XYZ file of C-alpha atoms in Angstrom:
637
model
C 9.979 4.088 1.607
C 9.480 4.764 5.314
C 13.144 4.170 6.182
C 16.208 4.631 4.045
C 19.761 3.475 4.320
C 22.591 6.009 3.932
C 26.320 5.696 4.342
C 28.567 8.122 6.324
C 32.302 8.254 5.524
C 34.551 9.970 8.010
C 36.711 11.573 5.286
C 37.453 11.497 1.624
C 39.683 8.420 1.790
C 36.528 6.341 2.792
C 38.743 3.711 4.421
C 35.794 3.122 6.832
C 32.126 3.569 6.552
C 29.084 3.633 8.880
C 25.764 2.448 7.553
C 22.784 4.310 9.030
C 19.102 3.773 8.826
C 16.441 6.397 9.497
C 13.342 7.878 8.111
C 13.683 10.767 5.637
C 12.300 13.331 8.054
C 14.901 12.277 10.694
C 17.678 12.509 8.149
C 16.586 16.093 7.224
C 16.585 17.055 10.938
C 19.990 15.426 11.272
C 21.377 17.478 8.470
C 19.910 20.673 9.944
C 22.091 20.137 13.028
C 25.021 17.863 12.004
C 27.653 19.482 14.262
C 30.277 22.096 13.626
C 33.680 21.385 12.124
C 36.821 23.526 12.017
C 37.394 23.111 8.304
C 35.865 21.509 5.205
C 38.444 18.719 5.345
C 37.213 17.739 8.813
C 33.598 17.285 7.640
C 32.228 13.791 7.014
C 30.760 12.626 3.644
C 27.367 11.142 2.970
C 25.794 8.988 0.286
C 22.195 7.759 0.046
C 23.265 4.312 -0.850
C 24.336 1.017 0.700
C 27.904 -0.087 0.129
C 29.563 -3.542 0.321
C 32.921 -4.675 1.868
C 34.980 -4.492 -1.228
C 37.864 -1.942 -1.486
C 39.493 -0.140 -4.431
C 43.256 -0.479 -5.120
C 43.741 2.484 -2.685
C 41.703 0.868 0.011
C 38.600 2.984 -0.456
C 35.073 1.586 0.102
C 33.638 4.454 -1.898
C 33.671 3.320 -5.518
C 31.110 2.309 -8.164
C 31.742 -1.378 -7.994
C 30.924 -1.393 -4.302
C 27.487 0.207 -4.418
C 24.889 -2.428 -3.457
C 21.703 -0.433 -3.607
C 20.450 3.110 -4.002
C 17.985 4.591 -1.488
C 18.120 8.246 -2.698
C 19.824 10.498 -5.197
C 22.221 13.458 -4.700
C 23.125 16.316 -6.973
C 25.742 19.049 -6.662
C 25.390 22.614 -7.835
C 28.405 25.014 -7.840
C 27.329 27.554 -10.508
C 27.147 30.266 -7.886
C 24.015 31.840 -9.447
C 20.910 29.881 -8.313
C 20.059 30.374 -4.592
C 18.760 27.427 -2.626
C 15.225 28.837 -2.133
C 14.883 29.140 -5.881
C 15.809 25.551 -6.416
C 13.428 24.541 -3.641
C 10.544 26.293 -5.407
C 11.306 24.421 -8.668
C 11.240 21.134 -6.803
C 7.906 22.047 -5.125
C 6.368 22.839 -8.489
C 7.241 19.400 -9.721
C 5.920 17.871 -6.503
C 9.277 16.249 -5.467
C 10.053 15.371 -1.856
C 13.559 16.746 -1.385
C 15.943 18.916 0.656
C 18.863 21.156 -0.090
C 21.794 21.975 2.103
C 24.590 24.356 1.427
C 28.143 23.183 0.771
C 31.267 24.292 2.804
C 32.219 26.731 0.016
C 28.773 28.370 -0.115
C 28.180 32.093 0.407
C 24.888 34.006 -0.001
C 26.434 35.935 -2.916
C 27.916 32.821 -4.537
C 25.544 29.915 -3.756
C 26.724 26.353 -3.804
C 24.559 23.591 -2.556
C 23.599 19.865 -2.740
C 20.083 18.422 -3.399
C 18.963 15.162 -1.840
C 15.799 13.204 -2.624
C 14.777 9.913 -1.070
C 13.273 7.046 -3.148
C 10.046 5.198 -2.515
C 11.776 1.828 -2.751
C 15.411 0.756 -3.019
C 16.791 0.705 -6.595
C 19.524 -1.113 -8.357
C 22.665 1.047 -8.958
C 21.948 1.201 -12.700
C 18.713 3.041 -12.112
C 20.324 6.065 -10.394
C 21.276 8.239 -13.429
C 17.810 7.900 -14.908
C 16.202 9.061 -11.580
C 18.677 11.920 -11.012
C 18.058 13.084 -14.506
C 14.444 13.938 -13.496
C 15.624 16.266 -10.785
C 18.321 17.703 -13.096
C 15.653 18.496 -15.620
C 13.360 20.178 -13.155
C 16.296 22.369 -12.003
C 17.124 23.274 -15.603
C 20.164 20.994 -16.027
C 22.311 22.893 -13.562
C 23.736 19.985 -11.611
C 27.436 19.199 -12.095
C 28.412 16.323 -14.336
C 30.009 14.328 -11.433
C 26.577 14.288 -9.815
C 25.843 11.352 -12.159
C 28.850 9.384 -10.971
C 27.349 6.423 -9.141
C 29.467 6.448 -5.995
C 29.943 10.276 -5.772
C 29.538 11.399 -2.206
C 29.536 14.767 -0.632
C 30.777 16.656 2.413
C 28.096 17.775 4.868
C 28.305 19.690 8.151
C 28.560 23.205 9.379
C 32.060 24.651 9.009
C 32.942 27.216 11.536
C 32.419 30.750 10.259
C 30.650 29.633 7.075
C 26.988 30.332 6.311
C 25.054 26.993 6.458
C 21.399 26.357 5.511
C 19.102 23.338 5.121
C 15.785 23.717 3.292
C 13.085 21.080 2.818
C 10.326 21.284 0.253
C 7.256 22.812 1.716
C 9.183 23.168 4.928
C 7.993 19.707 5.791
C 10.076 16.537 4.981
C 6.887 14.370 4.953
C 5.235 16.391 2.168
C 5.698 15.594 -1.521
C 6.155 12.656 -3.812
C 9.114 10.351 -4.255
C 10.929 11.205 -7.440
C 11.113 7.626 -8.573
C 7.277 7.496 -8.725
C 7.000 10.587 -10.854
C 7.365 8.984 -14.310
C 5.884 12.120 -15.982
C 9.142 13.902 -15.224
C 10.929 11.773 -17.823
C 9.619 14.311 -20.339
C 11.933 17.047 -18.818
C 14.799 14.792 -17.585
C 18.329 15.836 -18.503
C 20.687 12.908 -18.200
C 23.728 14.931 -17.400
C 24.585 18.505 -16.701
C 25.469 20.616 -19.792
C 29.180 21.304 -19.664
C 28.827 25.060 -19.776
C 30.346 25.590 -16.417
C 32.872 23.198 -14.920
C 32.852 24.629 -11.392
C 36.605 25.013 -11.541
C 36.404 28.501 -10.008
C 36.634 32.094 -11.205
C 39.174 32.979 -13.854
C 39.747 29.385 -14.993
C 39.137 28.615 -18.745
C 36.999 25.613 -19.313
C 37.295 23.046 -22.072
C 33.856 23.978 -23.472
C 34.773 27.711 -23.630
C 37.839 26.904 -25.758
C 35.759 24.773 -28.114
C 33.173 27.464 -28.389
C 35.828 30.082 -29.157
C 37.464 27.951 -31.768
C 34.252 26.708 -33.322
C 35.628 23.117 -33.613
C 36.758 20.164 -31.551
C 40.307 20.340 -30.009
C 43.366 19.021 -31.707
C 47.050 18.772 -30.989
C 48.411 22.299 -30.399
C 45.245 23.502 -28.798
C 46.699 23.098 -25.263
C 44.559 20.050 -24.697
C 46.905 18.658 -22.023
C 47.003 21.885 -20.094
C 43.142 22.038 -20.186
C 42.886 18.537 -18.981
C 45.395 19.045 -16.186
C 43.332 22.071 -15.010
C 40.112 19.961 -15.273
C 41.599 17.005 -13.412
C 42.995 19.289 -10.667
C 39.537 20.771 -10.094
C 37.906 17.365 -9.795
C 40.636 16.037 -7.488
C 40.151 19.040 -5.282
C 36.435 18.096 -5.060
C 37.428 14.740 -3.602
C 36.847 12.530 -6.647
C 38.910 9.314 -6.840
C 41.000 8.159 -9.844
C 38.222 6.055 -11.439
C 35.636 8.753 -11.036
C 37.978 11.418 -12.621
C 38.913 9.060 -15.490
C 35.244 8.511 -16.329
C 34.692 12.285 -16.439
C 37.779 12.883 -18.519
C 36.596 10.211 -20.985
C 33.373 12.099 -21.288
C 35.193 15.438 -21.963
C 37.392 13.826 -24.616
C 34.461 12.238 -26.311
C 32.519 15.511 -26.378
C 35.233 18.116 -27.154
C 38.259 16.353 -28.639
C 38.710 15.604 -32.304
C 38.475 11.754 -32.719
C 40.790 12.001 -35.691
C 43.522 13.221 -33.347
C 43.403 10.854 -30.340
C 45.097 11.699 -27.010
C 47.756 9.693 -25.285
C 45.815 7.943 -22.495
C 48.945 6.708 -20.849
C 49.946 10.278 -20.314
C 46.487 11.247 -19.123
C 46.357 8.393 -16.686
C 49.767 9.453 -15.398
C 48.364 13.045 -14.920
C 45.421 11.641 -12.951
C 47.662 9.514 -10.670
C 50.059 12.426 -10.010
C 47.380 15.031 -9.343
C 45.207 12.885 -7.089
C 48.279 11.697 -5.149
C 49.338 15.321 -4.580
C 45.750 16.265 -3.577
C 45.694 13.359 -1.181
C 48.911 14.462 0.416
C 47.597 18.011 0.672
C 44.354 16.644 2.319
C 46.389 14.607 4.768
C 48.323 17.738 5.706
C 45.122 19.620 6.235
C 43.788 16.751 8.359
C 46.923 16.880 10.418
C 46.474 20.557 10.944
C 42.817 20.053 11.797
C 43.836 17.192 14.208
C 46.264 19.497 15.926
C 43.571 22.190 16.290
C 41.063 19.705 17.758
C 43.753 18.404 20.149
C 44.402 21.972 21.325
C 40.724 22.448 22.249
C 40.739 19.199 24.185
C 39.438 16.490 21.805
C 41.412 13.610 20.363
C 38.972 12.781 17.586
C 35.786 13.828 16.036
C 33.118 12.863 18.524
C 29.701 11.435 17.398
C 27.228 14.246 17.490
C 24.369 12.097 18.586
C 26.084 10.079 21.383
C 25.391 12.454 24.298
C 21.791 13.670 24.361
C 20.153 16.588 26.027
C 17.008 15.775 28.064
C 14.874 17.284 25.257
C 16.589 14.996 22.685
C 15.936 12.061 25.002
C 12.320 13.032 25.198
C 12.109 13.126 21.463
C 13.762 9.607 21.157
C 11.630 8.175 23.971
C 8.441 9.467 22.294
C 9.295 7.938 19.002
C 8.975 4.217 19.740
C 8.218 2.438 16.522
C 6.255 -0.832 16.247
C 6.074 -3.571 13.716
C 2.823 -4.493 15.430
C 1.517 -1.815 17.707
C 2.132 -2.611 21.331
C 3.441 -6.221 20.634
C 6.402 -6.443 18.304
C 8.812 -3.527 18.188
C 10.662 -2.500 15.082
C 14.319 -3.689 14.986
C 13.812 -5.957 17.968
C 14.520 -9.577 18.683
C 11.808 -11.912 19.951
C 10.602 -15.533 20.170
C 7.394 -17.255 19.047
C 7.463 -20.359 21.132
C 5.338 -23.414 21.848
C 5.344 -27.220 22.210
C 5.253 -29.458 19.117
C 1.972 -29.450 17.408
C 0.766 -26.010 18.807
C 0.718 -24.425 15.346
C 3.429 -21.976 16.273
C 4.856 -21.956 12.729
C 1.369 -21.188 11.372
C 1.111 -18.251 13.760
C 4.598 -17.006 12.776
C 3.746 -17.200 9.082
C 0.458 -15.479 9.746
C 2.368 -12.621 11.373
C 4.805 -12.341 8.515
C 2.199 -12.211 5.843
C 0.126 -9.578 7.731
C 3.356 -7.542 7.858
C 3.989 -8.122 4.187
C 0.736 -6.580 3.283
C 0.400 -3.990 6.110
C -2.754 -5.684 7.445
C -3.748 -5.420 11.089
C -2.669 -8.453 13.132
C -4.688 -9.505 16.125
C -6.656 -6.337 15.732
C -3.421 -4.184 15.983
C -2.007 -1.789 13.442
C 1.154 -3.058 11.615
C 3.712 -1.300 9.630
C 4.055 -2.743 6.117
C 7.447 -4.262 5.387
C 8.935 -7.091 3.364
C 9.596 -10.208 5.477
C 12.264 -12.856 4.866
C 11.210 -16.282 6.126
C 13.958 -18.744 6.921
C 12.169 -22.128 6.817
C 14.886 -24.408 8.246
C 12.202 -26.984 9.235
C 9.771 -28.172 6.658
C 10.764 -25.714 3.863
C 9.044 -27.850 1.249
C 5.669 -27.416 2.813
C 6.007 -23.595 3.261
C 4.639 -23.006 -0.312
C 1.425 -24.849 0.455
C 0.944 -22.786 3.633
C 1.533 -19.517 1.773
C -0.854 -20.556 -1.021
C -3.592 -21.625 1.525
C -3.265 -18.391 3.472
C -3.776 -16.294 0.324
C -6.595 -18.573 -0.930
C -8.510 -18.395 2.335
C -8.503 -14.572 1.979
C -9.211 -14.408 -1.692
C -5.804 -13.003 -2.420
C -3.248 -13.881 -5.232
C -0.107 -15.415 -3.744
C 1.879 -14.420 -6.887
C 1.795 -10.813 -5.600
C 3.279 -11.765 -2.298
C 6.355 -9.618 -1.546
C 7.784 -12.062 1.032
C 11.240 -13.673 0.428
C 12.015 -17.224 1.566
C 15.046 -19.238 2.472
C 14.671 -23.045 2.638
C 18.173 -23.957 3.590
C 18.854 -24.853 7.272
C 21.702 -22.443 7.951
C 23.901 -22.520 10.996
C 23.568 -18.877 12.126
C 26.461 -18.815 14.455
C 28.780 -19.145 11.487
C 26.557 -18.224 8.465
C 24.601 -15.123 9.674
C 26.752 -12.746 7.694
C 26.380 -14.892 4.580
C 22.597 -14.747 5.048
C 22.838 -10.942 5.550
C 24.838 -10.585 2.377
C 22.358 -12.754 0.391
C 19.383 -10.644 1.606
C 21.178 -7.442 0.720
C 22.040 -8.817 -2.733
C 18.319 -8.996 -3.519
C 18.007 -5.286 -3.176
C 15.245 -5.640 -0.585
C 15.318 -3.798 2.733
C 13.438 -6.357 4.917
C 11.322 -5.536 7.845
C 11.284 -8.922 9.408
C 13.460 -12.011 9.514
C 11.571 -15.057 10.664
C 13.833 -17.924 11.845
C 11.992 -21.149 11.903
C 13.309 -22.818 14.116
C 16.035 -22.057 16.619
C 16.919 -25.802 17.006
C 17.638 -26.021 13.302
C 19.849 -22.907 13.166
C 21.676 -23.039 16.519
C 24.625 -25.216 17.345
C 25.630 -25.624 20.936
C 23.986 -26.071 24.274
C 20.732 -24.267 24.469
C 20.840 -24.525 28.258
C 24.058 -22.524 28.504
C 23.553 -18.911 29.144
C 26.830 -17.971 27.637
C 26.204 -19.861 24.375
C 22.601 -18.596 23.971
C 23.647 -14.992 24.831
C 26.362 -15.317 22.149
C 23.766 -16.556 19.629
C 21.476 -13.701 20.458
C 24.362 -11.230 20.001
C 25.018 -12.624 16.571
C 21.265 -12.206 15.696
C 21.518 -8.692 16.956
C 24.668 -7.546 15.263
C 24.842 -9.501 12.036
C 21.130 -9.608 11.205
C 18.968 -7.110 13.155
C 21.444 -4.238 13.090
C 22.954 -4.991 9.706
C 19.582 -5.318 7.976
C 17.625 -2.887 10.168
C 14.879 -5.424 10.724
C 12.934 -7.316 13.429
C 14.223 -10.858 14.078
C 11.514 -13.354 15.263
C 12.722 -16.852 16.244
C 10.333 -19.744 16.288
C 11.296 -22.049 19.227
C 10.039 -24.828 21.402
C 8.670 -24.303 24.844
C 10.326 -25.778 27.988
C 9.821 -29.393 28.730
C 8.200 -28.725 32.062
C 8.053 -24.903 32.172
C 5.811 -24.543 29.082
C 5.180 -20.850 29.806
C 8.605 -19.874 28.604
C 10.906 -20.744 25.717
C 13.004 -23.863 26.206
C 16.627 -23.431 27.266
C 18.702 -20.884 29.047
C 17.197 -17.971 31.014
C 19.279 -15.680 28.903
C 16.560 -16.057 26.207
C 13.863 -14.130 28.083
C 16.400 -11.746 29.615
C 17.875 -10.597 26.366
C 14.887 -10.336 23.964
C 12.306 -7.632 23.375
C 9.161 -9.842 23.034
C 8.074 -13.467 23.633
C 4.820 -14.887 22.250
C 3.701 -18.249 23.634
C 1.447 -20.528 21.561
C -0.607 -23.207 23.389
C -3.025 -25.871 22.116
C -5.173 -28.656 23.431
C -4.413 -31.476 21.199
C -8.101 -32.134 20.661
C -8.996 -28.674 19.472
C -8.006 -26.843 16.272
C -7.515 -23.743 18.324
C -4.250 -22.003 19.321
C -4.159 -19.730 22.258
C -1.542 -16.968 22.047
C -0.217 -15.415 25.309
C 2.402 -12.772 25.714
C 5.203 -13.827 28.050
C 7.114 -10.619 27.415
C 6.383 -7.306 25.823
C 8.975 -4.648 26.231
C 7.941 -1.007 26.690
C 4.236 -1.745 26.500
C 1.414 -3.304 28.678
C 1.102 -6.973 28.174
C -2.005 -7.714 25.985
C -4.770 -10.153 26.839
C -4.458 -13.650 25.369
C -5.662 -14.184 21.898
C -7.156 -17.056 19.924
C -6.581 -18.501 16.456
C -8.629 -21.086 14.712
C -6.895 -23.547 12.280
C -9.003 -24.610 9.303
C -8.178 -26.944 6.405
C -7.929 -25.154 2.997
C -8.118 -27.294 -0.052
C -5.606 -26.300 -2.766
C -6.349 -28.821 -5.382
C -5.731 -32.552 -6.148
C -2.655 -34.561 -6.769
C -2.027 -36.915 -9.638
C -3.950 -39.716 -7.869
C -6.935 -37.400 -7.356
C -6.396 -37.066 -3.681
C -6.982 -33.583 -2.209
C -4.039 -31.358 -1.440
C -4.700 -29.297 1.700
C -2.992 -27.070 4.211
C -3.984 -25.517 7.498
C -4.584 -21.799 7.681
C -4.524 -19.787 10.952
C -7.181 -17.126 11.364
C -7.419 -14.757 14.346
C -10.778 -14.965 16.198
C -11.606 -11.373 16.991
C -14.872 -11.692 18.849
C -16.370 -13.809 21.741
C -19.213 -15.248 19.744
C -16.888 -16.671 16.982
C -14.532 -18.057 19.701
C -17.372 -19.925 21.397
C -18.546 -21.324 18.075
C -15.133 -22.644 17.258
C -15.215 -24.774 20.344
C -18.814 -25.802 20.521
C -19.875 -26.261 16.848
C -21.137 -29.770 16.164
C -18.664 -32.030 14.380
C -15.779 -29.795 15.321
C -12.405 -31.243 16.132
C -12.663 -29.297 19.253
C -15.412 -31.455 20.840
C -13.801 -33.119 23.782
C -10.924 -30.566 24.165
C -10.107 -28.998 27.432
C -12.172 -25.890 26.673
C -15.140 -28.118 25.823
C -14.584 -30.127 29.071
C -14.810 -26.881 31.040
C -18.040 -25.873 29.193
C -19.594 -29.285 30.059
C -18.919 -28.720 33.827
C -20.172 -25.237 34.194
C -23.135 -24.534 36.531
C -24.294 -21.078 37.379
C -23.372 -20.166 40.927
C -20.856 -22.948 41.470
C -17.666 -22.061 43.447
C -14.572 -21.795 41.209
C -12.846 -24.306 43.503
C -15.514 -26.989 42.623
C -15.129 -26.301 38.998
C -11.367 -26.682 39.205
C -11.612 -30.005 41.063
C -14.057 -31.357 38.532
C -11.874 -30.219 35.636
C -8.885 -32.008 37.179
C -10.814 -35.260 37.297
C -12.191 -34.906 33.838
C -9.130 -33.735 32.028
C -6.990 -36.746 32.888
C -3.653 -34.815 33.135
C -0.988 -36.473 35.287
C 1.399 -33.598 35.940
C -0.050 -31.350 38.701
C 1.484 -28.132 37.324
C 0.356 -28.879 33.790
C -3.110 -29.668 35.099
C -3.296 -26.344 36.988
C -2.145 -24.327 33.954
C -4.650 -26.156 31.694
C -7.484 -25.258 33.959
C -6.593 -21.616 34.192
C -6.076 -21.381 30.431
C -9.506 -22.864 29.824
C -11.097 -20.616 32.438
C -9.496 -17.549 30.979
C -10.648 -18.600 27.531
C -14.257 -18.873 28.880
C -13.948 -15.391 30.313
C -12.556 -13.844 27.161
C -15.381 -15.601 25.165
C -17.902 -13.988 27.476
C -19.199 -17.343 28.603
C -18.599 -16.761 32.280
C -17.601 -14.162 34.861
C -15.923 -15.001 38.159
C -17.207 -12.837 40.961
C -15.721 -13.401 44.447
C -14.905 -16.928 43.574
C -18.341 -17.811 42.163
C -18.987 -18.757 38.589
C -21.507 -16.720 36.790
C -22.703 -18.213 33.476
C -23.390 -15.439 30.942
C -24.591 -17.384 27.886
C -25.530 -20.823 26.640
C -22.670 -23.212 26.102
C -23.889 -24.991 23.040
C-alpha cells in the first residue's frame, strides 16, 4: 500500500480526530520529529486506522464500533527488558517492514516502546488481531494484552527531558515486506500476549502471580476485588476507556477466576466507572497544568508541527510532487475531461480509469496504480459493455477488474458526503473518483462563478480530501468556446488539470489536447482511435458491440487510422486536409482551400478545425511547415 490512512487524536478523550494520509516512509520521518511536549498528557495519540463519526456514550470517537478500516497494526511493550534495537533485529529476521518508537515513560535502563507496521492493503477491523499476532509471535509474545484491543491508540511525541528514539527496520522505511503478506508467520503467531507481566509497575502484584503462587484459580477470599481494582487502575492510567477495560477484565476473569465462584459484575462495572472517572479528572487537571505552562511560554494551544516550514522542508515538499499520470494528472487533484457531445470523452475517461486500475502507462506516461471509483450518472447501464469491451480488446479478464462503480445519478452538492461514506464502507482506498458527468450531478447555474466555485469546494473537501483521491469530472465543452469546459470561468481557474477531447464527426478518432496542466509543461496533443468490439449476440442473434478507445502512439498508425480504405474516417477533416496537400504550397493557400472544402459556417470553428487538422498532420509526420511553406514528408494514402 503506497499510502496509508492514520488518525491523530489530540488527547485521550478523542473528542475530535484528524484523519491523515501519507506514505509509510513519510510517517516514519514524521514520528522521528513529531515535536516536543511538556508532559505525557500533552502528547497526541495515533492509530493506523480510519474512524467514522459515531461517538461513545462519553463522546469519544475512539472506540471499537467506530473503526472503519485498518491500515496498519500497533503493539505496545512495557516489560522494561527488551531494548528497541533487539526488537528491530527480530523484525528484520522475519522480513517485516516496521518501525519502533519509544514511549513517554521509556528510559534506556527500563525500555518501553511501541511497534508500528503498515499493511499492503486496507483490512476489515476483524482482521487486525490475526495480523498483529504475527508480529507478537516474532517478538516472542511480549506485547501487552491491550495491544489486541481494536481501537487501542497510543501517545506519541518527544516529552521534554525524556529519551526518545525512532528506529526503522534496516534503517530504511522502504525496505521489507508487509506483514499481512507474510502468511508463513502464522506458524509462529501468538494471538495475545501471555499474562506474565501486566505492566502495572514495580512492586505491584499481578493476578497471574497470585494464581501461580496458589496453584489454582481465584475464589472468594483471595482478594479478587483488590486485584481487579489494581488491574483496572493500571489500565485506566494507560488511557483505556471503559469498554476496553471491561473487555480486558473479562479476559482476566475467564483465565484466572474460578467459574464455580462467579464475580459480581455490577460491582466490577462500578469499579471501572469510578476509576476511569477519577483518572479522567486527574488527566484534566494535568491538562490544565500543561495549558498554564504553555500559556506562560506564550502559546495558547498546541500548534501544528508541520504548519510553518523551513526552506529546507519546503524544498523537500516541492520536490515530492506525486502524479497519478506523470506530468498530466496530479494525485489528489481536481480536473475536467471535457468535450462536445459525441467526441468520445466518456470513453477517454474510462480508458484513463482502467489504465490507473492496472497501473498501465496511459498515453505513454507512467501511472501510479490505484483503485478508481466511476460514477456513471449518464448511461450507467451501458458502462458494463464498455468495461467488458476494453478488457476483451486487450485480452484481459474483466472479472479481475478492481474498479468500483456507482450507477445512481447523485446530486453532489447535497450527497457528496453520502457518496464518501459509501466508498469508505467498501474498505477501498480509491485513487480516482470519475464523475460522469457534471451536468447530471450539479444543481444550479453552471455559468455562475459563485455556484461553480462552491461545487468545486465540495468536490475538494468532501471527496478529494476526505478520500485522498483524484477527482476527474467529465463535462461538456463551451457552446462557442469549444477549447474550454462549458460554464463559469471558475472551472479553469480552480482546477489542477483540464483535458479537452475533440472529434470530427466523420472520423472515429478523438484528439486529446491539454487545456491546463498544473506544475508541468503542457504535453503535445494525442490521438485515440475508436474501434468496434463485438461482445456476443443477443437473443435475436444480433451482435452486441461497444466502442473501445485505444491510444495511437506512433505517426504511422495515426496516418493509417485516417487513410485506410473503408475507414469511417474517409471524408473527415483530417482526410480533407490530406487531399489538399501539395509540396511547396503556402500554408495560407492550404488554409483557404480547407475553409472552402470543410463547409463550416462559423469562422472561429472553421479556423480551429484547420489548425487542429494541420497539427495532426505535423504530429503524424505527414508534413512540416517551414517559414509558411508546406513540406510533404510522406505519401498520404
